[in-house]
């Protein structure tokens, strides 16, 4: 028995192999007498120093989303909101991913604004020429099925042999039917491609009917950020093209922009003022006109002049009825169009660029239009 200020303890056993018992726990003491070599190993914990419970790891699946107002929402796998403590943990563990999500939403909001004023950047150069790019029939040819083998025991089981032969015959019939359908579809596709090739050739040569059919397909391939409807007519034996363009409304313009602060996990969304929206609208509708002019002069080489008039639906201040009002009308000769530097379209003020042509337009500096009489 050992007595000390910290309490009593017991040592049991001979020198070299003893057990110590005390409030700090039980220990095995081993050593070689006379050498000074010994070791001490804990056998169990005492009651004086409680052991910490083992740590447990809990895995939770959270989803994060950002709406158009910049509000970030965290939900669990059942779609329920989570506590602030879990949100803070998610930010610590997945900070870069959450910031990337916020930036993605910011870019999405701003892209709506940027796309409206960049249509003219995609206008083709008049030095280009319409070429027919033949398309290949990309539906794979049906593969003939490999017949099932009768096998060694087929002669002993006549019923099985007959069944296999029937299955092989049916598979061959199905294959031949599928092959005929494929060959017919391929023939139709190649015939349509030949007709397109002929149509392009006639349109390039100045055939008015072919020009209208071909150019209609060209316009259908353009994706507009806001609803835009362009109708046109080939005149003067294929040398003049007249556009009538139903433009988007100013009410269709986006009204918000976004930015991501350098610190924190938030998206700052602000509304654009009326003047900024009007200027955006003016840029957008002129960008539409510029793109259409570019397509016309490239795709229809015989056209020497284009008249383009754009209108929108506006309510009359006297009757309250909606009516079409032309916002601008412009006549563009090919020679003037070819003077534009199409390698530097990013430096062009697309609204100002229309002033170099014969134009009817009554627009204030802030982008407010008055109705005009089109050419």
Short mmCIF file of C-alpha atoms in Angstrom, two decimals:
data_model
loop_
_atom_site.label_atom_id
_atom_site.label_comp_id
_atom_site.label_asym_id
_atom_site.label_seq_id
_atom_site.Cartn_x
_atom_site.Cartn_y
_atom_site.Cartn_z
CA UNK A 1 0.00 0.00 0.00
CA UNK A 2 1.35 3.41 -1.00
CA UNK A 3 0.24 6.64 0.66
CA UNK A 4 0.63 10.07 -0.96
CA UNK A 5 -1.05 13.46 -1.09
CA UNK A 6 -3.18 12.35 -4.02
CA UNK A 7 -4.52 9.31 -2.19
CA UNK A 8 -3.74 5.64 -1.61
CA UNK A 9 -2.64 3.08 -4.18
CA UNK A 10 -1.64 -0.55 -4.12
CA UNK A 11 1.20 -2.44 -5.82
CA UNK A 12 0.68 -6.19 -6.15
CA UNK A 13 3.23 -8.72 -7.29
CA UNK A 14 7.00 -9.24 -7.18
CA UNK A 15 9.64 -6.91 -8.56
CA UNK A 16 9.79 -7.09 -12.35
CA UNK A 17 6.13 -7.97 -12.76
CA UNK A 18 3.69 -5.99 -10.62
CA UNK A 19 0.25 -4.45 -10.94
CA UNK A 20 -0.48 -0.94 -9.67
CA UNK A 21 -4.03 -0.09 -8.57
CA UNK A 22 -5.09 3.51 -7.87
CA UNK A 23 -7.69 6.14 -8.65
CA UNK A 24 -5.87 7.08 -11.88
CA UNK A 25 -6.35 3.55 -13.14
CA UNK A 26 -4.72 0.11 -13.17
CA UNK A 27 -1.24 -0.36 -14.67
CA UNK A 28 1.04 -3.34 -15.42
CA UNK A 29 4.68 -2.66 -14.46
CA UNK A 30 7.31 -4.96 -16.01
CA UNK A 31 11.09 -4.77 -15.97
CA UNK A 32 14.42 -6.55 -15.46
CA UNK A 33 15.66 -6.15 -11.87
CA UNK A 34 19.06 -4.52 -11.58
CA UNK A 35 19.08 -3.08 -15.12
CA UNK A 36 16.83 -0.03 -14.73
CA UNK A 37 14.76 -1.17 -17.73
CA UNK A 38 11.02 -1.20 -17.21
CA UNK A 39 7.72 -0.44 -18.94
CA UNK A 40 4.32 0.76 -17.72
CA UNK A 41 1.08 -0.19 -19.52
CA UNK A 42 -2.44 0.99 -18.63
CA UNK A 43 -4.90 -1.82 -17.99
CA UNK A 44 -8.04 0.26 -17.29
CA UNK A 45 -9.06 3.88 -16.64
CA UNK A 46 -9.64 5.24 -13.17
CA UNK A 47 -12.58 7.21 -11.97
CA UNK A 48 -10.69 10.50 -11.52
CA UNK A 49 -10.24 11.49 -15.18
CA UNK A 50 -13.27 10.71 -17.36
CA UNK A 51 -12.51 9.67 -20.91
CA UNK A 52 -13.94 11.63 -23.81
CA UNK A 53 -16.58 9.77 -25.82
CA UNK A 54 -15.47 8.83 -29.34
CA UNK A 55 -16.25 11.36 -32.06
CA UNK A 56 -19.08 10.54 -34.48
CA UNK A 57 -19.42 11.77 -38.06
CA UNK A 58 -22.84 12.57 -39.48
CA UNK A 59 -23.24 13.00 -43.27
CA UNK A 60 -26.06 15.22 -44.49
CA UNK A 61 -27.02 15.99 -48.08
CA UNK A 62 -27.82 19.68 -48.59
CA UNK A 63 -28.82 21.51 -51.75
CA UNK A 64 -28.19 25.20 -52.39
CA UNK A 65 -30.00 27.41 -54.90
CA UNK A 66 -29.97 31.10 -55.83
CA UNK A 67 -33.07 32.81 -57.20
CA UNK A 68 -33.36 35.85 -59.47
CA UNK A 69 -33.54 38.13 -56.43
CA UNK A 70 -30.17 36.90 -55.18
CA UNK A 71 -31.64 34.94 -52.27
CA UNK A 72 -29.62 31.82 -51.39
CA UNK A 73 -31.62 28.89 -50.03
CA UNK A 74 -30.27 25.75 -48.36
CA UNK A 75 -32.47 22.66 -48.03
CA UNK A 76 -32.02 19.08 -46.88
CA UNK A 77 -32.65 15.98 -48.99
CA UNK A 78 -36.38 16.19 -48.20
CA UNK A 79 -36.60 19.79 -49.42
CA UNK A 80 -36.90 21.29 -45.95
CA UNK A 81 -35.01 24.42 -44.80
CA UNK A 82 -32.00 23.73 -42.56
CA UNK A 83 -30.70 25.49 -39.48
CA UNK A 84 -28.23 28.37 -39.51
CA UNK A 85 -25.66 26.12 -37.82
CA UNK A 86 -25.80 23.66 -40.72
CA UNK A 87 -25.62 26.51 -43.23
CA UNK A 88 -22.45 27.81 -41.58
CA UNK A 89 -20.99 24.30 -41.64
CA UNK A 90 -21.83 23.96 -45.33
CA UNK A 91 -20.13 27.29 -46.08
CA UNK A 92 -16.98 26.17 -44.26
CA UNK A 93 -16.85 22.80 -45.98
CA UNK A 94 -18.12 23.76 -49.46
CA UNK A 95 -17.23 27.44 -49.70
CA UNK A 96 -15.74 27.38 -53.24
CA UNK A 97 -18.68 25.39 -54.62
CA UNK A 98 -21.23 27.78 -53.08
CA UNK A 99 -19.37 30.82 -54.40
CA UNK A 100 -19.26 29.21 -57.86
CA UNK A 101 -23.05 28.72 -57.69
CA UNK A 102 -23.54 32.38 -56.77
CA UNK A 103 -21.24 33.50 -59.61
CA UNK A 104 -23.10 31.27 -62.06
CA UNK A 105 -26.41 32.93 -61.16
CA UNK A 106 -24.79 36.35 -61.43
CA UNK A 107 -23.52 35.53 -64.93
CA UNK A 108 -26.94 34.20 -65.91
CA UNK A 109 -28.68 37.43 -64.88
CA UNK A 110 -26.13 39.66 -66.58
CA UNK A 111 -26.03 37.53 -69.73
CA UNK A 112 -29.65 38.45 -70.41
CA UNK A 113 -28.61 42.10 -70.57
CA UNK A 114 -25.39 41.56 -72.50
CA UNK A 115 -26.98 39.31 -75.16
CA UNK A 116 -29.45 42.01 -76.15
CA UNK A 117 -26.76 44.38 -77.34
CA UNK A 118 -24.42 41.85 -78.96
CA UNK A 119 -26.48 40.54 -81.87
CA UNK A 120 -24.64 42.76 -84.35
CA UNK A 121 -21.33 41.15 -83.33
CA UNK A 122 -22.53 37.99 -85.07
CA UNK A 123 -23.33 39.71 -88.36
CA UNK A 124 -21.37 38.01 -91.18
CA UNK A 125 -18.95 39.98 -93.30
CA UNK A 126 -20.15 40.91 -96.81
CA UNK A 127 -16.90 39.37 -98.07
CA UNK A 128 -18.26 35.97 -97.10
CA UNK A 129 -20.31 34.01 -99.57
CA UNK A 130 -23.18 31.56 -99.11
CA UNK A 131 -21.98 28.02 -99.55
CA UNK A 132 -23.89 24.82 -99.40
CA UNK A 133 -22.65 22.57 -96.63
CA UNK A 134 -23.99 19.09 -97.38
CA UNK A 135 -25.16 17.11 -94.40
CA UNK A 136 -24.55 13.40 -94.06
CA UNK A 137 -27.23 10.88 -93.14
CA UNK A 138 -26.17 10.01 -89.61
CA UNK A 139 -28.66 7.21 -88.88
CA UNK A 140 -26.62 3.99 -88.65
CA UNK A 141 -27.45 1.17 -91.03
CA UNK A 142 -29.30 -1.72 -89.33
CA UNK A 143 -27.05 -4.61 -88.40
CA UNK A 144 -28.03 -8.02 -89.65
CA UNK A 145 -28.60 -10.37 -86.68
CA UNK A 146 -26.37 -13.40 -86.34
CA UNK A 147 -28.47 -16.60 -86.60
CA UNK A 148 -28.66 -18.78 -83.54
CA UNK A 149 -26.73 -22.03 -83.92
CA UNK A 150 -28.68 -25.30 -83.71
CA UNK A 151 -26.08 -26.95 -81.51
CA UNK A 152 -24.93 -30.53 -81.12
CA UNK A 153 -28.12 -31.79 -79.48
CA UNK A 154 -30.49 -30.26 -82.05
CA UNK A 155 -30.79 -33.59 -83.90
CA UNK A 156 -31.97 -35.23 -80.70
CA UNK A 157 -34.57 -32.55 -79.84
CA UNK A 158 -36.50 -31.82 -83.02
CA UNK A 159 -38.83 -29.32 -81.26
CA UNK A 160 -35.94 -27.14 -80.13
CA UNK A 161 -34.38 -27.18 -83.58
CA UNK A 162 -37.64 -26.06 -85.19
CA UNK A 163 -38.03 -23.29 -82.62
CA UNK A 164 -34.50 -21.95 -83.31
CA UNK A 165 -35.09 -22.05 -87.08
CA UNK A 166 -38.34 -20.10 -86.66
CA UNK A 167 -36.64 -17.49 -84.47
CA UNK A 168 -33.85 -17.06 -87.03
CA UNK A 169 -36.36 -16.68 -89.87
CA UNK A 170 -38.40 -14.09 -87.95
CA UNK A 171 -35.25 -12.13 -87.05
CA UNK A 172 -34.26 -12.05 -90.72
CA UNK A 173 -37.72 -10.81 -91.76
CA UNK A 174 -37.59 -8.04 -89.13
CA UNK A 175 -34.11 -7.04 -90.27
CA UNK A 176 -35.11 -6.84 -93.93
CA UNK A 177 -38.13 -4.65 -93.04
CA UNK A 178 -35.96 -2.37 -90.92
CA UNK A 179 -33.38 -2.18 -93.70
CA UNK A 180 -36.00 -1.16 -96.26
CA UNK A 181 -37.22 1.63 -93.94
CA UNK A 182 -33.64 2.82 -93.42
CA UNK A 183 -32.90 2.85 -97.15
CA UNK A 184 -36.12 4.79 -97.84
CA UNK A 185 -35.28 7.35 -95.13
CA UNK A 186 -31.76 7.72 -96.51
CA UNK A 187 -33.09 8.26 -100.02
CA UNK A 188 -35.53 10.93 -98.81
CA UNK A 189 -32.76 12.68 -96.90
CA UNK A 190 -30.37 12.68 -99.88
CA UNK A 191 -33.15 13.94 -102.15
CA UNK A 192 -33.85 16.81 -99.73
CA UNK A 193 -30.15 17.63 -99.65
CA UNK A 194 -30.04 17.76 -103.45
CA UNK A 195 -33.02 20.12 -103.46
CA UNK A 196 -31.32 22.37 -100.89
CA UNK A 197 -28.20 22.46 -103.02
CA UNK A 198 -30.25 23.44 -106.07
CA UNK A 199 -32.16 26.04 -104.03
CA UNK A 200 -28.95 27.70 -102.84
CA UNK A 201 -27.55 27.75 -106.35
CA UNK A 202 -30.71 29.42 -107.70
CA UNK A 203 -30.83 31.90 -104.81
CA UNK A 204 -27.20 32.92 -105.34
CA UNK A 205 -27.82 33.40 -109.04
CA UNK A 206 -30.70 35.81 -108.32
CA UNK A 207 -33.86 33.78 -108.80
CA UNK A 208 -36.45 35.74 -106.71
CA UNK A 209 -38.55 32.74 -105.71
CA UNK A 210 -35.49 30.72 -104.69
CA UNK A 211 -34.10 33.76 -102.84
CA UNK A 212 -37.25 34.06 -100.73
CA UNK A 213 -37.39 30.33 -99.97
CA UNK A 214 -33.70 30.10 -99.10
CA UNK A 215 -33.55 33.29 -97.06
CA UNK A 216 -36.64 32.25 -95.11
CA UNK A 217 -34.74 29.17 -93.93
CA UNK A 218 -31.75 31.34 -93.01
CA UNK A 219 -33.86 33.55 -90.77
CA UNK A 220 -35.48 30.55 -89.08
CA UNK A 221 -32.06 29.43 -87.88
CA UNK A 222 -31.41 32.69 -86.00
CA UNK A 223 -32.11 32.49 -82.27
CA UNK A 224 -33.32 35.84 -80.92
CA UNK A 225 -33.04 36.63 -77.20
CA UNK A 226 -36.49 38.25 -77.32
CA UNK A 227 -39.38 37.50 -79.68
CA UNK A 228 -38.57 39.02 -83.07
CA UNK A 229 -40.52 38.39 -86.28
CA UNK A 230 -38.97 39.44 -89.59
CA UNK A 231 -40.95 39.35 -92.82
CA UNK A 232 -39.33 40.26 -96.12
CA UNK A 233 -39.89 40.58 -99.84
CA UNK A 234 -37.50 40.30 -102.80
CA UNK A 235 -38.06 43.09 -105.30
CA UNK A 236 -36.73 44.48 -108.58
CA UNK A 237 -35.75 41.11 -110.00
CA UNK A 238 -33.62 40.11 -107.02
CA UNK A 239 -31.64 43.33 -106.54
CA UNK A 240 -33.66 44.81 -103.67
CA UNK A 241 -34.79 43.33 -100.36
CA UNK A 242 -37.41 44.93 -98.09
CA UNK A 243 -37.69 43.98 -94.40
CA UNK A 244 -40.61 44.60 -92.07
CA UNK A 245 -39.54 43.67 -88.53
CA UNK A 246 -41.87 43.21 -85.59
CA UNK A 247 -39.52 44.24 -82.79
CA UNK A 248 -39.66 43.26 -79.11
CA UNK A 249 -41.35 45.69 -76.75
CA UNK A 250 -39.46 47.85 -74.29
CA UNK A 251 -41.43 46.06 -71.56
CA UNK A 252 -39.66 42.84 -72.59
CA UNK A 253 -36.26 44.17 -71.54
CA UNK A 254 -34.59 42.78 -68.39
CA UNK A 255 -34.73 45.17 -65.47
CA UNK A 256 -31.98 43.80 -63.20
CA UNK A 257 -28.22 43.36 -63.10
CA UNK A 258 -26.16 41.47 -60.54
CA UNK A 259 -22.72 41.49 -58.93
CA UNK A 260 -20.88 39.28 -56.45
CA UNK A 261 -19.23 41.07 -53.51
CA UNK A 262 -15.61 40.14 -52.80
CA UNK A 263 -16.52 38.87 -49.35
CA UNK A 264 -19.36 36.82 -48.00
CA UNK A 265 -21.82 34.48 -49.57
CA UNK A 266 -24.36 36.71 -51.27
CA UNK A 267 -25.51 38.04 -54.61
CA UNK A 268 -26.21 41.72 -55.02
CA UNK A 269 -29.12 42.32 -57.44
CA UNK A 270 -30.16 45.84 -58.36
CA UNK A 271 -32.89 47.18 -60.62
CA UNK A 272 -32.07 49.26 -63.66
CA UNK A 273 -33.53 52.72 -63.91
CA UNK A 274 -35.96 53.72 -66.70
CA UNK A 275 -33.26 55.58 -68.63
CA UNK A 276 -30.92 52.59 -68.64
CA UNK A 277 -33.74 50.33 -69.82
CA UNK A 278 -34.62 52.73 -72.66
CA UNK A 279 -30.98 52.87 -73.77
CA UNK A 280 -30.73 49.10 -73.61
CA UNK A 281 -33.85 48.81 -75.75
CA UNK A 282 -32.49 51.23 -78.35
CA UNK A 283 -29.25 49.25 -78.57
CA UNK A 284 -31.13 45.98 -78.85
CA UNK A 285 -33.47 46.89 -81.71
CA UNK A 286 -30.62 48.45 -83.73
CA UNK A 287 -28.54 45.34 -83.06
CA UNK A 288 -31.40 43.27 -84.52
CA UNK A 289 -31.47 45.46 -87.63
CA UNK A 290 -27.70 45.26 -88.06
CA UNK A 291 -27.75 41.46 -87.87
CA UNK A 292 -30.55 41.21 -90.44
CA UNK A 293 -28.73 43.53 -92.84
CA UNK A 294 -25.60 41.43 -92.52
CA UNK A 295 -27.43 38.21 -93.26
CA UNK A 296 -29.17 39.71 -96.28
CA UNK A 297 -26.05 41.04 -97.99
CA UNK A 298 -24.15 37.76 -97.50
CA UNK A 299 -26.82 35.20 -98.26
CA UNK A 300 -28.29 37.06 -101.26
CA UNK A 301 -25.33 38.24 -103.37
CA UNK A 302 -27.50 39.82 -106.08
CA UNK A 303 -29.16 42.20 -103.59
CA UNK A 304 -27.71 45.68 -104.00
CA UNK A 305 -29.95 47.54 -101.58
CA UNK A 306 -31.93 46.69 -98.44
CA UNK A 307 -34.78 48.64 -96.90
CA UNK A 308 -35.38 47.72 -93.28
CA UNK A 309 -38.19 49.10 -91.13
CA UNK A 310 -38.80 48.12 -87.52
CA UNK A 311 -42.01 48.60 -85.56
CA UNK A 312 -43.45 47.74 -82.16
CA UNK A 313 -46.91 47.63 -80.63
CA UNK A 314 -47.63 50.70 -78.55
CA UNK A 315 -50.80 51.97 -76.94
CA UNK A 316 -52.32 55.13 -78.30
CA UNK A 317 -52.42 57.93 -75.75
CA UNK A 318 -55.72 59.11 -77.22
CA UNK A 319 -57.64 55.83 -77.59
CA UNK A 320 -55.72 53.37 -75.39
CA UNK A 321 -55.74 50.88 -78.26
CA UNK A 322 -52.62 49.01 -79.25
CA UNK A 323 -51.27 49.82 -82.69
CA UNK A 324 -48.12 49.31 -84.76
CA UNK A 325 -45.69 52.22 -84.69
CA UNK A 326 -42.51 52.30 -86.75
CA UNK A 327 -39.49 53.27 -84.67
CA UNK A 328 -36.97 53.50 -87.49
CA UNK A 329 -36.66 52.87 -91.20
CA UNK A 330 -33.38 52.72 -93.11
CA UNK A 331 -32.19 52.25 -96.71
CA UNK A 332 -28.76 50.62 -97.00
CA UNK A 333 -26.83 50.28 -100.31
CA UNK A 334 -24.42 47.36 -100.55
CA UNK A 335 -21.52 49.74 -101.28
CA UNK A 336 -22.07 51.59 -97.98
CA UNK A 337 -22.44 48.33 -96.08
CA UNK A 338 -19.14 47.04 -97.41
CA UNK A 339 -17.33 50.09 -95.99
CA UNK A 340 -17.87 48.79 -92.45
CA UNK A 341 -14.89 47.12 -90.78
CA UNK A 342 -16.33 43.76 -89.83
CA UNK A 343 -13.13 42.80 -88.03
CA UNK A 344 -13.80 45.59 -85.54
CA UNK A 345 -17.51 45.31 -84.84
CA UNK A 346 -16.80 45.38 -81.11
CA UNK A 347 -15.78 49.03 -81.47
CA UNK A 348 -18.98 50.08 -83.24
CA UNK A 349 -21.76 52.02 -81.55
CA UNK A 350 -24.54 50.11 -83.25
CA UNK A 351 -27.12 52.87 -82.69
CA UNK A 352 -24.82 55.51 -84.15
CA UNK A 353 -23.80 53.27 -87.07
CA UNK A 354 -27.24 53.66 -88.67
CA UNK A 355 -26.72 57.39 -89.16
CA UNK A 356 -24.37 56.71 -92.07
CA UNK A 357 -27.34 55.43 -94.08
CA UNK A 358 -30.55 57.12 -95.23
CA UNK A 359 -32.66 56.83 -92.10
CA UNK A 360 -35.94 57.97 -90.63
CA UNK A 361 -35.76 57.93 -86.84
CA UNK A 362 -36.86 60.27 -84.08
CA UNK A 363 -35.06 59.19 -80.93
CA UNK A 364 -33.88 61.13 -77.90
CA UNK A 365 -30.45 60.65 -76.35
CA UNK A 366 -32.05 58.55 -73.66
CA UNK A 367 -33.58 56.11 -76.17
CA UNK A 368 -37.19 57.31 -76.31
CA UNK A 369 -38.73 56.89 -79.78
CA UNK A 370 -41.43 58.76 -81.61
CA UNK A 371 -43.32 57.06 -84.44
CA UNK A 372 -42.02 57.64 -87.98
CA UNK A 373 -43.29 57.00 -91.48
CA UNK A 374 -41.27 54.13 -93.00
CA UNK A 375 -39.69 54.19 -96.45
#
